[in-house]
């Protein structure tokens, strides 16, 4: 987390923390740069949205990245700029439920 001061973008910080959390769950033998790169490559991918059928051969847009289930944009009046803040508990549960249903293709 030493780079947090250098990262000015809250999205970059959030993605880095998300990847750090996933990498720290791996065994120490799998924490080399070569092993970490797939986590960074897939950090902004959310997977296919199976809840919407293909129309005229056009696939629906992919789901948002997984880390977006934990944070959302909010306007900071003190700084007079947009920043990322944590989801409230109830909204976080609903978002988690929505993602599970969308990945399974059961969302309406």
Backbone as JSON, one array per atom type, in Angstrom:
{
  "sequence": "XXXXXXXXXXXXXXXXXXXXXXXXXXXXXXXXXXXXXXXXXXXXXXXXXXXXXXXXXXXXXXXXXXXXXXXXXXXXXXXXXXXXXXXXXXXXXXXXXXXXXXXXXXXX",
  "N": [[0.81, -1.2, 0.0], [2.13, 1.14, -0.28], [2.11, 2.65, -2.54], [-0.18, 4.1, -2.53], [-0.17, 6.85, -1.95], [0.94, 7.89, -4.24], [-0.9, 7.23, -6.2], [-3.37, 8.96, -7.67], [-5.87, 8.67, -8.64], [-8.98, 7.44, -7.69], [-10.2, 5.21, -8.74], [-8.07, 3.71, -9.75], [-6.79, 3.12, -7.33], [-8.74, 1.51, -6.12], [-8.95, -0.67, -7.9], [-6.35, -1.67, -7.69], [-6.31, -2.41, -4.96], [-8.29, -4.38, -5.04], [-7.09, -6.33, -6.69], [-4.83, -6.83, -5.14], [-6.02, -8.0, -2.89], [-7.0, -10.39, -4.02], [-4.63, -11.6, -4.89], [-3.26, -11.94, -2.5], [-4.57, -14.07, -1.41], [-3.58, -16.21, -2.69], [-1.2, -18.96, -2.71], [2.15, -18.43, -1.44], [4.03, -19.22, -3.27], [2.9, -18.62, -5.66], [2.97, -15.89, -6.22], [4.5, -14.42, -7.92], [5.48, -12.04, -10.46], [4.71, -12.99, -12.95], [2.61, -14.69, -12.27], [0.79, -12.92, -11.21], [-0.06, -11.22, -13.21], [-2.37, -12.22, -14.77], [-4.46, -11.58, -12.99], [-4.46, -8.78, -12.97], [-4.99, -8.35, -15.67], [-7.6, -9.29, -15.86], [-9.0, -7.67, -14.13], [-10.82, -5.65, -14.77], [-12.85, -6.88, -16.07], [-16.11, -8.15, -16.22], [-17.5, -10.38, -16.94], [-19.8, -12.36, -18.94], [-23.12, -11.28, -19.67], [-25.69, -13.18, -19.12], [-28.35, -12.89, -18.78], [-29.75, -11.54, -20.67], [-30.92, -12.15, -23.9], [-29.26, -12.79, -27.08], [-29.76, -10.47, -29.63], [-30.48, -10.37, -32.97], [-27.98, -11.43, -33.53], [-26.23, -9.9, -32.03], [-24.35, -9.59, -29.18], [-25.19, -8.93, -25.72], [-23.95, -6.15, -23.72], [-21.05, -6.67, -21.59], [-21.07, -7.63, -18.07], [-20.54, -5.28, -15.35], [-17.3, -4.72, -13.84], [-16.13, -6.82, -11.12], [-15.16, -5.49, -8.84], [-16.7, -3.21, -8.79], [-18.9, -3.83, -7.36], [-18.42, -3.24, -4.77], [-17.86, -0.56, -4.43], [-19.06, 2.75, -5.24], [-19.68, 5.64, -7.31], [-19.54, 8.87, -5.8], [-20.34, 12.23, -4.87], [-18.12, 14.44, -3.45], [-18.55, 17.0, -1.31], [-16.77, 18.49, 0.18], [-14.3, 18.34, -1.18], [-15.16, 19.05, -3.62], [-15.45, 17.36, -5.85], [-15.82, 14.27, -7.72], [-15.75, 11.04, -6.24], [-14.93, 7.7, -5.1], [-17.02, 5.74, -3.09], [-17.94, 3.48, -0.44], [-20.43, 0.9, -0.83], [-23.61, 0.97, 0.81], [-24.68, -1.44, 3.3], [-27.16, -2.79, 2.74], [-27.59, -2.16, 0.02], [-25.31, -3.31, -1.01], [-25.77, -6.04, -0.57], [-28.0, -6.41, -2.26], [-26.8, -5.84, -4.72], [-24.95, -7.91, -4.88], [-26.67, -10.1, -5.01], [-27.95, -9.5, -7.45], [-25.78, -9.76, -9.23], [-25.17, -12.51, -9.02], [-27.55, -13.65, -10.05], [-27.52, -12.56, -12.64], [-25.19, -13.63, -13.76], [-25.93, -16.26, -13.83], [-27.93, -16.19, -15.64], [-30.56, -15.72, -14.95], [-31.72, -13.32, -14.36], [-34.24, -10.85, -14.66]],
  "CA": [[0.0, 0.0, 0.0], [3.01, 2.3, -0.31], [1.82, 3.43, -3.74], [-1.46, 4.8, -2.37], [0.05, 8.29, -2.02], [1.24, 8.25, -5.62], [-2.07, 7.04, -7.04], [-4.31, 10.05, -7.45], [-7.18, 8.25, -9.12], [-9.59, 6.5, -6.75], [-10.48, 3.96, -9.45], [-6.81, 2.97, -9.76], [-6.59, 2.6, -5.98], [-9.71, 0.43, -5.88], [-8.55, -1.84, -8.7], [-5.13, -2.21, -7.09], [-6.69, -3.09, -3.72], [-9.02, -5.6, -5.41], [-6.1, -7.31, -7.16], [-3.99, -7.2, -3.98], [-6.8, -8.94, -2.08], [-7.06, -11.68, -4.7], [-3.28, -12.18, -4.93], [-2.86, -12.33, -1.15], [-5.21, -15.35, -1.11], [-2.82, -17.25, -3.39], [-0.01, -19.41, -1.98], [3.3, -17.56, -1.67], [4.76, -19.66, -4.46], [2.2, -18.12, -6.85], [2.88, -14.44, -6.12], [5.47, -13.79, -8.81], [4.87, -11.12, -11.43], [4.08, -13.81, -14.0], [1.36, -15.24, -11.74], [-0.11, -11.82, -10.86], [-0.54, -10.55, -14.42], [-3.76, -12.54, -15.14], [-5.38, -10.87, -12.11], [-4.56, -7.41, -13.47], [-5.65, -8.37, -16.97], [-9.03, -9.54, -15.7], [-9.57, -6.84, -13.05], [-11.92, -4.8, -15.25], [-13.82, -7.7, -16.79], [-17.18, -8.6, -15.33], [-18.11, -11.6, -17.43], [-20.92, -12.22, -19.87], [-24.46, -11.12, -19.11], [-26.52, -14.23, -19.7], [-29.76, -12.63, -18.49], [-30.35, -10.92, -21.86], [-30.58, -12.95, -25.07], [-28.68, -12.11, -28.24], [-30.73, -10.0, -30.61], [-29.92, -10.21, -34.31], [-26.57, -11.82, -33.51], [-25.42, -8.96, -31.25], [-24.32, -9.97, -27.77], [-25.38, -7.81, -24.8], [-22.68, -5.71, -23.13], [-20.65, -7.48, -20.43], [-21.38, -7.12, -16.74], [-19.48, -4.43, -14.82], [-16.23, -5.43, -13.1], [-16.53, -7.29, -9.79], [-14.84, -4.49, -7.81], [-17.74, -2.19, -8.75], [-19.92, -4.26, -6.41], [-18.02, -2.79, -3.44], [-17.78, 0.9, -4.39], [-19.86, 3.47, -6.23], [-19.28, 7.05, -7.34], [-20.28, 9.83, -4.96], [-19.8, 13.58, -4.98], [-17.6, 14.96, -2.19], [-18.76, 18.45, -1.26], [-15.57, 19.11, 0.73], [-13.28, 18.45, -2.21], [-15.84, 19.52, -4.82], [-15.14, 16.44, -6.95], [-16.37, 12.92, -7.6], [-14.85, 10.07, -5.62], [-15.58, 6.4, -4.9], [-17.37, 5.43, -1.71], [-18.43, 2.11, -0.25], [-21.88, 0.66, -0.89], [-24.25, 0.62, 2.08], [-24.85, -2.9, 3.45], [-28.35, -3.29, 2.04], [-27.34, -2.04, -1.42], [-24.26, -4.28, -1.34], [-26.44, -7.35, -0.65], [-28.8, -6.42, -3.48], [-25.89, -5.88, -5.87], [-24.39, -9.27, -4.91], [-27.76, -10.96, -5.49], [-28.12, -9.18, -8.86], [-24.67, -10.33, -9.99], [-25.34, -13.98, -9.07], [-28.64, -13.96, -10.97], [-27.12, -12.19, -14.0], [-24.21, -14.61, -14.25], [-26.62, -17.53, -14.07], [-28.92, -15.99, -16.7], [-31.92, -15.75, -14.39], [-32.16, -11.96, -14.07], [-35.28, -10.35, -15.57]],
  "C": [[0.85, 1.27, 0.0], [2.68, 3.2, -1.49], [0.55, 4.26, -3.6], [-1.29, 6.31, -2.48], [0.27, 8.73, -3.46], [0.04, 8.1, -6.54], [-3.11, 8.12, -6.72], [-5.74, 9.66, -7.82], [-7.77, 7.2, -8.16], [-9.96, 5.18, -7.43], [-9.22, 3.1, -9.49], [-6.54, 2.35, -8.39], [-7.49, 1.4, -5.72], [-9.34, -0.82, -6.65], [-7.32, -2.48, -8.1], [-5.43, -2.96, -5.8], [-7.44, -4.39, -4.01], [-8.04, -6.69, -5.85], [-5.22, -7.76, -6.01], [-4.72, -8.21, -3.1], [-6.86, -10.33, -2.7], [-5.69, -12.37, -4.7], [-2.87, -12.66, -3.54], [-3.52, -13.65, -0.72], [-4.47, -16.52, -1.75], [-1.66, -17.73, -2.5], [1.19, -18.53, -2.34], [4.09, -17.97, -2.9], [4.12, -19.15, -5.75], [2.02, -16.61, -6.81], [3.96, -13.74, -6.94], [4.73, -12.91, -9.8], [4.13, -11.89, -12.52], [2.72, -14.34, -13.54], [0.33, -14.15, -11.45], [-0.74, -11.18, -12.09], [-1.97, -10.94, -14.84], [-4.8, -11.83, -14.26], [-5.56, -9.43, -12.57], [-5.27, -7.37, -14.81], [-7.16, -8.53, -16.84], [-9.71, -8.66, -14.67], [-10.76, -6.02, -13.51], [-12.93, -5.56, -16.09], [-14.86, -8.21, -15.81], [-17.84, -9.89, -15.77], [-19.3, -11.31, -18.32], [-22.23, -12.08, -19.1], [-25.37, -12.11, -19.81], [-28.01, -13.98, -19.47], [-30.49, -12.02, -19.68], [-29.96, -11.75, -23.07], [-29.91, -12.1, -26.16], [-29.8, -11.7, -29.17], [-30.01, -9.73, -31.93], [-28.42, -10.49, -34.34], [-25.67, -10.88, -32.74], [-25.51, -9.35, -29.78], [-24.56, -8.75, -26.89], [-24.03, -7.37, -24.23], [-22.34, -6.56, -21.91], [-21.08, -6.83, -19.12], [-20.26, -6.19, -16.27], [-18.47, -5.27, -14.03], [-16.69, -5.76, -11.69], [-16.26, -6.23, -8.72], [-15.89, -3.38, -7.75], [-18.9, -2.59, -7.84], [-19.62, -3.75, -5.0], [-18.0, -1.27, -3.31], [-18.71, 1.49, -5.45], [-19.45, 4.93, -6.21], [-20.16, 7.9, -6.42], [-19.59, 11.18, -5.06], [-19.39, 14.06, -3.6], [-17.73, 16.48, -2.19], [-17.53, 19.16, -0.7], [-14.53, 19.36, -0.35], [-13.84, 19.01, -3.53], [-15.45, 18.68, -6.04], [-15.78, 15.08, -6.67], [-15.3, 11.99, -7.05], [-15.61, 8.75, -5.51], [-15.82, 6.19, -3.42], [-17.93, 4.02, -1.62], [-19.95, 2.06, -0.37], [-22.4, 0.5, 0.53], [-24.53, -0.89, 2.12], [-26.02, -3.45, 2.63], [-28.14, -3.24, 0.52], [-26.28, -3.05, -1.88], [-24.85, -5.69, -1.46], [-27.26, -7.47, -1.94], [-27.93, -6.53, -4.73], [-25.29, -7.29, -6.01], [-25.43, -10.25, -5.46], [-27.98, -10.76, -6.99], [-27.03, -9.82, -9.7], [-24.82, -11.85, -10.11], [-26.43, -14.37, -10.07], [-28.25, -13.65, -12.41], [-26.12, -13.18, -14.58], [-24.86, -15.94, -14.58], [-27.66, -17.4, -15.18], [-30.35, -15.99, -16.22], [-32.48, -14.37, -14.1], [-33.2, -11.53, -15.09], [-35.09, -8.88, -15.85]]
}
